[in-house]
mmCIF file with all atom_site columns, C-alpha atoms in Angstrom:
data_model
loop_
_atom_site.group_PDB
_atom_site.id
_atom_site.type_symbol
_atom_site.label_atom_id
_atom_site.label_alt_id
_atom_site.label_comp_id
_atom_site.label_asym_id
_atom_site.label_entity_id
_atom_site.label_seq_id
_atom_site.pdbx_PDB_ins_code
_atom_site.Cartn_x
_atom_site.Cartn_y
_atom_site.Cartn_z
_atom_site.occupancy
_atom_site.B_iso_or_equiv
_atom_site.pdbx_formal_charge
_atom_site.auth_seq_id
_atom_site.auth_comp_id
_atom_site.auth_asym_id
_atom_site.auth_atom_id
_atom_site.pdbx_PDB_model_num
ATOM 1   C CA . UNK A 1 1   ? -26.440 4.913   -13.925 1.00 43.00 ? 1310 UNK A CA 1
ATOM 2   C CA . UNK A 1 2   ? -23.560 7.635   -15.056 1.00 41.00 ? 1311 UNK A CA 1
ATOM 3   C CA . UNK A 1 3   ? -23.721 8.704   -18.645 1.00 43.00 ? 1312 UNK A CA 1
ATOM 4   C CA . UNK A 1 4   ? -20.242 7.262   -20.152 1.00 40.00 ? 1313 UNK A CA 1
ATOM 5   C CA . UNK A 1 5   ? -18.566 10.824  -20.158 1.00 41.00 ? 1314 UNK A CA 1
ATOM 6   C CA . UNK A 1 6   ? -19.141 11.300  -16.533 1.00 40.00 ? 1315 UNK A CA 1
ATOM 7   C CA . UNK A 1 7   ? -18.419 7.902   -16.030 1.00 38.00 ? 1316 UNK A CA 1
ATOM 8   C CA . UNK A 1 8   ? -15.161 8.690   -17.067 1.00 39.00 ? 1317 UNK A CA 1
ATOM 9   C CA . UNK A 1 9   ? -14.948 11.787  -15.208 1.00 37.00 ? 1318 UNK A CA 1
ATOM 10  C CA . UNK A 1 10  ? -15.536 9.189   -12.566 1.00 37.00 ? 1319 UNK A CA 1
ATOM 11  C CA . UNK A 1 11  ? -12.549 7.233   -13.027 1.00 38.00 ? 1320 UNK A CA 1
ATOM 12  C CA . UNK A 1 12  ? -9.980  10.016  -13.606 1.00 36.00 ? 1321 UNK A CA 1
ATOM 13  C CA . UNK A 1 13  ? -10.979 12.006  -10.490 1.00 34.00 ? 1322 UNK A CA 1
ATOM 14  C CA . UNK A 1 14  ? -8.541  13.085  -7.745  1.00 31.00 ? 1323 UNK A CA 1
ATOM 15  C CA . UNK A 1 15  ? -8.818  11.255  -4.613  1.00 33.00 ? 1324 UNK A CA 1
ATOM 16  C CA . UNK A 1 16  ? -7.749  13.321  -1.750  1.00 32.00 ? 1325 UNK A CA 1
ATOM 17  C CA . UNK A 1 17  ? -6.285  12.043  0.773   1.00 33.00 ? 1326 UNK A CA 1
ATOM 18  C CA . UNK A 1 18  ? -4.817  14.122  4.396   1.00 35.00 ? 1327 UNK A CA 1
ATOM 19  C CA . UNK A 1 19  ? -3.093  17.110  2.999   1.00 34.00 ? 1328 UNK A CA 1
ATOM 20  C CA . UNK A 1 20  ? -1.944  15.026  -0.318  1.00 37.00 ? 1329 UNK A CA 1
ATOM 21  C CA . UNK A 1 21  ? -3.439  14.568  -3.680  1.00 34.00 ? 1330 UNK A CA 1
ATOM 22  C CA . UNK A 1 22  ? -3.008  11.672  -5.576  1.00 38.00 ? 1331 UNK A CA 1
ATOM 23  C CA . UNK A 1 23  ? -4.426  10.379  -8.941  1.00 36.00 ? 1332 UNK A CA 1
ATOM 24  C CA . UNK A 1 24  ? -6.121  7.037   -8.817  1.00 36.00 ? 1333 UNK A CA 1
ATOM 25  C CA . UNK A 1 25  ? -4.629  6.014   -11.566 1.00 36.00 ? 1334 UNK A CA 1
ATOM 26  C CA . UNK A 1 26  ? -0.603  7.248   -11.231 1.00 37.00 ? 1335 UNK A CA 1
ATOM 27  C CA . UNK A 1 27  ? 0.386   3.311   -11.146 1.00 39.00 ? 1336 UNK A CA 1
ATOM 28  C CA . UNK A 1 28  ? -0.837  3.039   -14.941 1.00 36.00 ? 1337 UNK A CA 1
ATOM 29  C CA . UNK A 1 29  ? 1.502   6.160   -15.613 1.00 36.00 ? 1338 UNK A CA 1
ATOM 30  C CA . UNK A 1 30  ? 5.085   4.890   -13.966 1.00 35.00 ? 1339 UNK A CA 1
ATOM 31  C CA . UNK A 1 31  ? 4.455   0.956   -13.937 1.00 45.00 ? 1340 UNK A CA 1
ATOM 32  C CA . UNK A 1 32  ? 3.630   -0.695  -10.594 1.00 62.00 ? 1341 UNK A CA 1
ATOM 33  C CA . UNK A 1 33  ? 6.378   -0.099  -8.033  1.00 69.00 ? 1342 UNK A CA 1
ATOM 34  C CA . UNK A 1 34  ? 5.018   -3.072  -6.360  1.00 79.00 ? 1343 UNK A CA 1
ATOM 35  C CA . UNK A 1 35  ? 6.248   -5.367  -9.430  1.00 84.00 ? 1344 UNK A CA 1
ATOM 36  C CA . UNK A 1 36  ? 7.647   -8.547  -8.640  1.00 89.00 ? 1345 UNK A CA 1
ATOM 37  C CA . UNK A 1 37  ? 7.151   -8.211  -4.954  1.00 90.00 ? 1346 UNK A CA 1
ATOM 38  C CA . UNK A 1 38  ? 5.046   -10.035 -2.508  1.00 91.00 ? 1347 UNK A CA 1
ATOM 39  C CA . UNK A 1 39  ? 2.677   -7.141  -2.905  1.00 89.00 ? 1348 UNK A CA 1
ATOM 40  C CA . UNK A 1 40  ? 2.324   -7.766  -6.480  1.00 87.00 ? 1349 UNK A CA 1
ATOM 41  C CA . UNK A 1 41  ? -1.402  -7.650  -7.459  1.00 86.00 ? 1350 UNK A CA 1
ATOM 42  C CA . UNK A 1 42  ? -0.451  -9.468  -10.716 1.00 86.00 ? 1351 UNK A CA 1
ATOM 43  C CA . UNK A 1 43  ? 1.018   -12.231 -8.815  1.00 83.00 ? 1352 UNK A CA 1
ATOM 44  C CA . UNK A 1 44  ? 3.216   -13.671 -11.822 1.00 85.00 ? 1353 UNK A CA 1
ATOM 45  C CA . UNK A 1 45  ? 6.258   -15.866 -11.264 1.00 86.00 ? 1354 UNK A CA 1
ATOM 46  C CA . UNK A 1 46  ? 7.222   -15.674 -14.670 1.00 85.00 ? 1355 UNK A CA 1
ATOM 47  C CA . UNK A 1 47  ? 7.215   -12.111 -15.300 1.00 86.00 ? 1356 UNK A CA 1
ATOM 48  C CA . UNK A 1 48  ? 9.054   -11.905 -12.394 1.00 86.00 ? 1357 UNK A CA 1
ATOM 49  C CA . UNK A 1 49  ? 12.097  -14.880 -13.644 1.00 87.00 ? 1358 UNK A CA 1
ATOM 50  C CA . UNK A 1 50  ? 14.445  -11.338 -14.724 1.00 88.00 ? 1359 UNK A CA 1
ATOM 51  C CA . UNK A 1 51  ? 14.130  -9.746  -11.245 1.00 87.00 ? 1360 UNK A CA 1
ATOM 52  C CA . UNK A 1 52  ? 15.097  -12.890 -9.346  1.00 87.00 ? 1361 UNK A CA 1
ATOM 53  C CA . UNK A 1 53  ? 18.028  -13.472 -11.748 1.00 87.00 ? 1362 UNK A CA 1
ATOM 54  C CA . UNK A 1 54  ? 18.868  -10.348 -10.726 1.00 86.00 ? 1363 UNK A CA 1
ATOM 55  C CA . UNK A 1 55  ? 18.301  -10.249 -7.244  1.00 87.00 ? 1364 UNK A CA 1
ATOM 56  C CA . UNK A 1 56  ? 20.580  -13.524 -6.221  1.00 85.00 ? 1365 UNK A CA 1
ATOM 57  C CA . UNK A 1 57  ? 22.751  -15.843 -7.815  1.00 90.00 ? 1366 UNK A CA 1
ATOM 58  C CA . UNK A 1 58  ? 22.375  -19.241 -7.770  1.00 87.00 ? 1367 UNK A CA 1
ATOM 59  C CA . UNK A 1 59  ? 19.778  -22.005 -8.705  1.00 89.00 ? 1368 UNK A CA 1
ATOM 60  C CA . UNK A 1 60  ? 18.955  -22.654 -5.224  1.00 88.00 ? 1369 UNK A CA 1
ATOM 61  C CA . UNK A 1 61  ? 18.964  -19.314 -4.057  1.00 90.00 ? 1370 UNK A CA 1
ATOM 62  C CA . UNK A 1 62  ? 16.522  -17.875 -6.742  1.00 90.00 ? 1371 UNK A CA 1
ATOM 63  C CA . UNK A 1 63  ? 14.458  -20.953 -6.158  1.00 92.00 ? 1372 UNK A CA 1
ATOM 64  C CA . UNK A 1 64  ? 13.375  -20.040 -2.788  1.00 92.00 ? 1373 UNK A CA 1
ATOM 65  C CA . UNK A 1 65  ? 12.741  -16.649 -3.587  1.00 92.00 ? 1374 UNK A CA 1
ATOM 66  C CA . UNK A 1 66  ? 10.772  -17.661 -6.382  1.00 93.00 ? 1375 UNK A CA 1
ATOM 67  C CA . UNK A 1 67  ? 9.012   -19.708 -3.745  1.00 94.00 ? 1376 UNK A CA 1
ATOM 68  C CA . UNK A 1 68  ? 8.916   -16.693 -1.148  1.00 95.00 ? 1377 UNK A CA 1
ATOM 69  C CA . UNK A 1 69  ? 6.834   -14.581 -4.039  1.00 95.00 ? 1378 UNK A CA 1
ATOM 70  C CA . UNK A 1 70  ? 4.768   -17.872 -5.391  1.00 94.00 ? 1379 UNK A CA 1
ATOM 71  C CA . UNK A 1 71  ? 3.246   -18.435 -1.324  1.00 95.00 ? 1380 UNK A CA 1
ATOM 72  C CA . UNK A 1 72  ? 2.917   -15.012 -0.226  1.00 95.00 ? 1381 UNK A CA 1
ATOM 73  C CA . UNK A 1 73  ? 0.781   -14.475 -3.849  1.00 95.00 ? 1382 UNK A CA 1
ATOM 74  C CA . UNK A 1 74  ? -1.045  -17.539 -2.338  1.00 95.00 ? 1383 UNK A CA 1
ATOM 75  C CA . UNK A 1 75  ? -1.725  -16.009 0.942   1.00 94.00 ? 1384 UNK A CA 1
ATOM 76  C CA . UNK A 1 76  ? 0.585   -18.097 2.748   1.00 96.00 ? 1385 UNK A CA 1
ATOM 77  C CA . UNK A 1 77  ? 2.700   -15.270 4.814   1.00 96.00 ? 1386 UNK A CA 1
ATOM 78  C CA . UNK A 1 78  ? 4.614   -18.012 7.126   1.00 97.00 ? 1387 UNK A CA 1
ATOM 79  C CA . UNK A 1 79  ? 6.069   -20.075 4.559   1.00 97.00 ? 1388 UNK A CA 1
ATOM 80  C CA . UNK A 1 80  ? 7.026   -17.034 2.603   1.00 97.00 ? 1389 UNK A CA 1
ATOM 81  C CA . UNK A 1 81  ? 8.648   -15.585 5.168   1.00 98.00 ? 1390 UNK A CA 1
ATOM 82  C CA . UNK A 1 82  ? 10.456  -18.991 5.569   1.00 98.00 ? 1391 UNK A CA 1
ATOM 83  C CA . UNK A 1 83  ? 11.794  -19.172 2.198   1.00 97.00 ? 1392 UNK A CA 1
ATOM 84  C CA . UNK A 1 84  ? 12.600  -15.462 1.822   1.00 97.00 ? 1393 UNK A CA 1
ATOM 85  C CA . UNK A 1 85  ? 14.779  -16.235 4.793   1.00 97.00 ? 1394 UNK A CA 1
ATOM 86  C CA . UNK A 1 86  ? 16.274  -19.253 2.985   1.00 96.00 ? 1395 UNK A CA 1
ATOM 87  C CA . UNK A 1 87  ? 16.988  -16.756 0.026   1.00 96.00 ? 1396 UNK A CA 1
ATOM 88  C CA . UNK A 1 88  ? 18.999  -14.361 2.349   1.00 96.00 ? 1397 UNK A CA 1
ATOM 89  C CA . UNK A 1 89  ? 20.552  -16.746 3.997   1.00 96.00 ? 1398 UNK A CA 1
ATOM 90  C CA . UNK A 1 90  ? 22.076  -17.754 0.132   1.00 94.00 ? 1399 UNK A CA 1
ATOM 91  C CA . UNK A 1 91  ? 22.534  -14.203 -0.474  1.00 94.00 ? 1400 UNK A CA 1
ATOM 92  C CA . UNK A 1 92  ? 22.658  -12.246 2.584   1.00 95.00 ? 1401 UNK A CA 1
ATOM 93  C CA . UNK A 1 93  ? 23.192  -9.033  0.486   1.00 95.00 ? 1402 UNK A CA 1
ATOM 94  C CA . UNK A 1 94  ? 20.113  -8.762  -1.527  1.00 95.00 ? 1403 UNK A CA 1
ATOM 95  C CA . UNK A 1 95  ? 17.989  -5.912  -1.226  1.00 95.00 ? 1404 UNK A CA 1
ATOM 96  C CA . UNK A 1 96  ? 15.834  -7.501  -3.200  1.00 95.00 ? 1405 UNK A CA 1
ATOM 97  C CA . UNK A 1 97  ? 14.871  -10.337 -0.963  1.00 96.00 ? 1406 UNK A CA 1
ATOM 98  C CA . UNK A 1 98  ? 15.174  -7.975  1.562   1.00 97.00 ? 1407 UNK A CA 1
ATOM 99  C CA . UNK A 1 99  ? 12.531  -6.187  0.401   1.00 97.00 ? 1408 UNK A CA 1
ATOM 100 C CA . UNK A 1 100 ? 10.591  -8.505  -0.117  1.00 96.00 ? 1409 UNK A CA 1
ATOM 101 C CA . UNK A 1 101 ? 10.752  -10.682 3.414   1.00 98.00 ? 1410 UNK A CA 1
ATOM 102 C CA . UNK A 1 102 ? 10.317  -6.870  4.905   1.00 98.00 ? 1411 UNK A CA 1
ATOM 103 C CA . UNK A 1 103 ? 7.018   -6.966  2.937   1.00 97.00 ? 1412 UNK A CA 1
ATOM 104 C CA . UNK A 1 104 ? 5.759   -10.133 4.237   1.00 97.00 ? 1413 UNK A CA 1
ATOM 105 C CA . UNK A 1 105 ? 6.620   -9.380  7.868   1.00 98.00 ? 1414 UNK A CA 1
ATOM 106 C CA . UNK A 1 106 ? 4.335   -5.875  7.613   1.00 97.00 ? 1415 UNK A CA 1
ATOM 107 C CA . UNK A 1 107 ? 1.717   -8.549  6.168   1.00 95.00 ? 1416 UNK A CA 1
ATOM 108 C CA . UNK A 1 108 ? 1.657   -10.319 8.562   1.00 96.00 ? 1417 UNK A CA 1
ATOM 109 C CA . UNK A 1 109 ? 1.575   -7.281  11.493  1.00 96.00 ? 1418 UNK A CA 1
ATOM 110 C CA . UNK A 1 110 ? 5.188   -7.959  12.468  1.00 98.00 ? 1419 UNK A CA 1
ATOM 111 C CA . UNK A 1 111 ? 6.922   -3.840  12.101  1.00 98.00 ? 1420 UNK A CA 1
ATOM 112 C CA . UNK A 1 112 ? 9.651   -4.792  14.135  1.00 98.00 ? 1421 UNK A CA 1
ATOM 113 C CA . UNK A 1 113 ? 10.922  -7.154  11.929  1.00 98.00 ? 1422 UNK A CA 1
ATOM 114 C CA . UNK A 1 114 ? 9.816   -5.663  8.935   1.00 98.00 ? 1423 UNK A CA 1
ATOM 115 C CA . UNK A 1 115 ? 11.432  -2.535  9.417   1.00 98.00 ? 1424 UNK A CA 1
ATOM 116 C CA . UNK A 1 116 ? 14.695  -4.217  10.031  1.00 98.00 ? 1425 UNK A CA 1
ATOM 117 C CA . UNK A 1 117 ? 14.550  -5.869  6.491   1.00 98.00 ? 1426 UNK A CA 1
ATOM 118 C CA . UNK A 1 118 ? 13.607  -2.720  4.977   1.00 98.00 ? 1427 UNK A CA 1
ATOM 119 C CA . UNK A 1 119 ? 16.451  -0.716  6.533   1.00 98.00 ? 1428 UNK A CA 1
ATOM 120 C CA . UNK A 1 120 ? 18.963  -3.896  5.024   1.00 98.00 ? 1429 UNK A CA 1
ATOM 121 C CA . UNK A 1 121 ? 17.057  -3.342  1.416   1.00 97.00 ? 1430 UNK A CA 1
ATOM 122 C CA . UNK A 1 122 ? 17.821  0.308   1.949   1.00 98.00 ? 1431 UNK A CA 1
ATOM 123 C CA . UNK A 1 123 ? 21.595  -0.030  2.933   1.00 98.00 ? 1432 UNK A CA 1
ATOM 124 C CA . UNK A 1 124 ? 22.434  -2.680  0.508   1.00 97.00 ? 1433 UNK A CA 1
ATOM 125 C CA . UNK A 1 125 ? 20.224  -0.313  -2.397  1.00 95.00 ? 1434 UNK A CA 1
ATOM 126 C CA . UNK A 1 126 ? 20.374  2.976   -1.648  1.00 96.00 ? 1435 UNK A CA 1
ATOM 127 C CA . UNK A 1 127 ? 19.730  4.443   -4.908  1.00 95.00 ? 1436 UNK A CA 1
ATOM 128 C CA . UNK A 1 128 ? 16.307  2.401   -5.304  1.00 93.00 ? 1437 UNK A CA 1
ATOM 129 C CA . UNK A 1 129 ? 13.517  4.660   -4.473  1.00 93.00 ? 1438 UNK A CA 1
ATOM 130 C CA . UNK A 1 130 ? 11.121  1.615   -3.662  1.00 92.00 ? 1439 UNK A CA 1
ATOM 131 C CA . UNK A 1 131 ? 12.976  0.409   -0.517  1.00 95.00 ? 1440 UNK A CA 1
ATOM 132 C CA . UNK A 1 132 ? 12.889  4.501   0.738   1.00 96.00 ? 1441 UNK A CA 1
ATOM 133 C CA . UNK A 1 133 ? 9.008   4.386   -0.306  1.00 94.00 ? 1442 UNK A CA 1
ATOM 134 C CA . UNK A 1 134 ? 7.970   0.931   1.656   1.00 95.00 ? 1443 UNK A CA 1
ATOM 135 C CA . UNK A 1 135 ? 10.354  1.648   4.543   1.00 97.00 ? 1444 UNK A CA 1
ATOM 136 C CA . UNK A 1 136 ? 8.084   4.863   5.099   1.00 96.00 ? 1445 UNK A CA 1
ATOM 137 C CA . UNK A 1 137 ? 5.172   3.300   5.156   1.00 95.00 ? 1446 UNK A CA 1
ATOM 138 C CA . UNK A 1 138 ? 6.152   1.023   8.055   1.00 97.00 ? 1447 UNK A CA 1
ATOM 139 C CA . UNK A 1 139 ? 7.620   3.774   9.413   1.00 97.00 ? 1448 UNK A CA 1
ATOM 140 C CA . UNK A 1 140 ? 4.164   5.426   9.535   1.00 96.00 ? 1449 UNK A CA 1
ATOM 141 C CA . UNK A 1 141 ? 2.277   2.710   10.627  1.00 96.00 ? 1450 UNK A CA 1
ATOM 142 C CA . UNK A 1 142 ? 4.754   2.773   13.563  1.00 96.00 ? 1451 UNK A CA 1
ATOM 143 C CA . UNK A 1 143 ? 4.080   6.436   14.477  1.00 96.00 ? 1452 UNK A CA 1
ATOM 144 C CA . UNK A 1 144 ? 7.590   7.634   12.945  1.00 96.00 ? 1453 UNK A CA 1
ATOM 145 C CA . UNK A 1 145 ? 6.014   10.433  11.030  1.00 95.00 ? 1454 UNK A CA 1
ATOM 146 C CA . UNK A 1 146 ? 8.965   12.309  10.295  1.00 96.00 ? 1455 UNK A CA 1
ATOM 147 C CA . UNK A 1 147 ? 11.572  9.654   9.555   1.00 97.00 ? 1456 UNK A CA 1
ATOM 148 C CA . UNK A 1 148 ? 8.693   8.256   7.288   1.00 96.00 ? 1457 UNK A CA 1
ATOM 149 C CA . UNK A 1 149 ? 8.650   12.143  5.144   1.00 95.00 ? 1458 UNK A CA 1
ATOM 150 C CA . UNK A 1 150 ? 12.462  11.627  5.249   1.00 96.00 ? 1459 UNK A CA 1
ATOM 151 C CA . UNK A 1 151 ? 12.484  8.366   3.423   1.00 96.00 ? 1460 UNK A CA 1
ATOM 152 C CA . UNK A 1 152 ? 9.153   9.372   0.735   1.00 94.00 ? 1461 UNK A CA 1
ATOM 153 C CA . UNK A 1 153 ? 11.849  12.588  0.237   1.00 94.00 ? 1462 UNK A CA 1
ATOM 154 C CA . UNK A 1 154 ? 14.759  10.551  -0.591  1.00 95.00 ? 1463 UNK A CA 1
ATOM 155 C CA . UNK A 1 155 ? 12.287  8.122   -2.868  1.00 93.00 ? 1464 UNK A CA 1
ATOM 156 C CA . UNK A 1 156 ? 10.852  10.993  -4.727  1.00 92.00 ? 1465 UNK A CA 1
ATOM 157 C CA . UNK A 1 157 ? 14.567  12.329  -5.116  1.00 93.00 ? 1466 UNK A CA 1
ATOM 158 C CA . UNK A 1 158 ? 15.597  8.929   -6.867  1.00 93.00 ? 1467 UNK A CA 1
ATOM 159 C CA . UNK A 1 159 ? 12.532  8.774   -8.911  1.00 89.00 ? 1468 UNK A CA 1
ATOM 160 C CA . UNK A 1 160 ? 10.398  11.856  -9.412  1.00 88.00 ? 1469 UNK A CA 1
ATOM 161 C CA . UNK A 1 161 ? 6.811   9.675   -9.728  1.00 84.00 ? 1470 UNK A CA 1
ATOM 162 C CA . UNK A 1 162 ? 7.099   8.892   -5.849  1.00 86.00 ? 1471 UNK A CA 1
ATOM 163 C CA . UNK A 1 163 ? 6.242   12.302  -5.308  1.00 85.00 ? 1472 UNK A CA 1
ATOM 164 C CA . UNK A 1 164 ? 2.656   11.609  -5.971  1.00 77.00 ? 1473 UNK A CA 1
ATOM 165 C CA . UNK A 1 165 ? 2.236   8.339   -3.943  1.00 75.00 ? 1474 UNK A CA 1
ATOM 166 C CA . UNK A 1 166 ? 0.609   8.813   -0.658  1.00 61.00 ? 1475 UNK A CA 1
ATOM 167 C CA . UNK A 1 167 ? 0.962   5.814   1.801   1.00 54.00 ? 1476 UNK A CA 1
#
């Protein structure tokens, strides 16, 4: 058992990862990029309610992607996919759902697709370094290494604390 003070030590270490450092606990220090996605750890429909306002207009509209977060936070990729596609098809210029239906499809192993949502969050958002940060990350897992340091550039470029986030 670790004395407290080491314990500590513990927690605040760097992990390294490749060639990049990164502090385990950098989310705590800029807020969880991943909030109100359907890669949200927290999971919570209504502290997401601003961000869907936001994202589309419309009752029906924000309803399924209300739904698209509420079953892809309950594991169920398919029917999230289903209604993010429902939300786009209400608002077919919303980075936002976008995003988000990108997200599922790299859930659920489908790049192809997901990269093709993620390059319509980034052209209908291009100033929002989270679309440039997850489109990388698919963009890695495809083997597109330097398009994928292209797009963590431009996200650190819109928001300096993407500079620390390693993939």
């Amino acid at each position: 058992m670790q004395a407290p003070a080491a314990e500590a030590d513990a927690q605040n270490a760097i992990a390294v990862t490749g060639t990049r450092v990164r502090a385990p606990n950098l989310a705590a220090r800029r807020g969880d990029w991943n909030a109100c996605t359907v890669d949200d750890p927290a999971g919570s429909l209504s502290a997401c309610r601003k961000a869907v306002a936001r994202a589309v207009k419309g009752a029906a509209a924000q309803a399924d992607l209300a739904e698209g977060l509420s079953r892809a936070w309950q594991g169920d990729t398919d029917a999230a996919i289903a209604a993010l596609g429902r939300a786009i098809a209400a608002a077919p210029k919303s980075a936002f759902a976008y995003l988000n239906r990108g997200l599922a499809y790299r859930g659920s192993g489908d790049l192809d697709r997901a990269l093709a949502d993620l390059d319509r969050a980034v052209k209908y958002a291009p100033s929002e370094a989270r679309t440039y940060y997850n489109r990388s990350v698919v963009l890695r897992e495809r083997g597109a290494v330097a398009r994928a340091r292209r797009d963590e550039e431009r996200a650190a470029e819109l928001d300096p604390v993407y500079a620390g986030i390693v993939p």
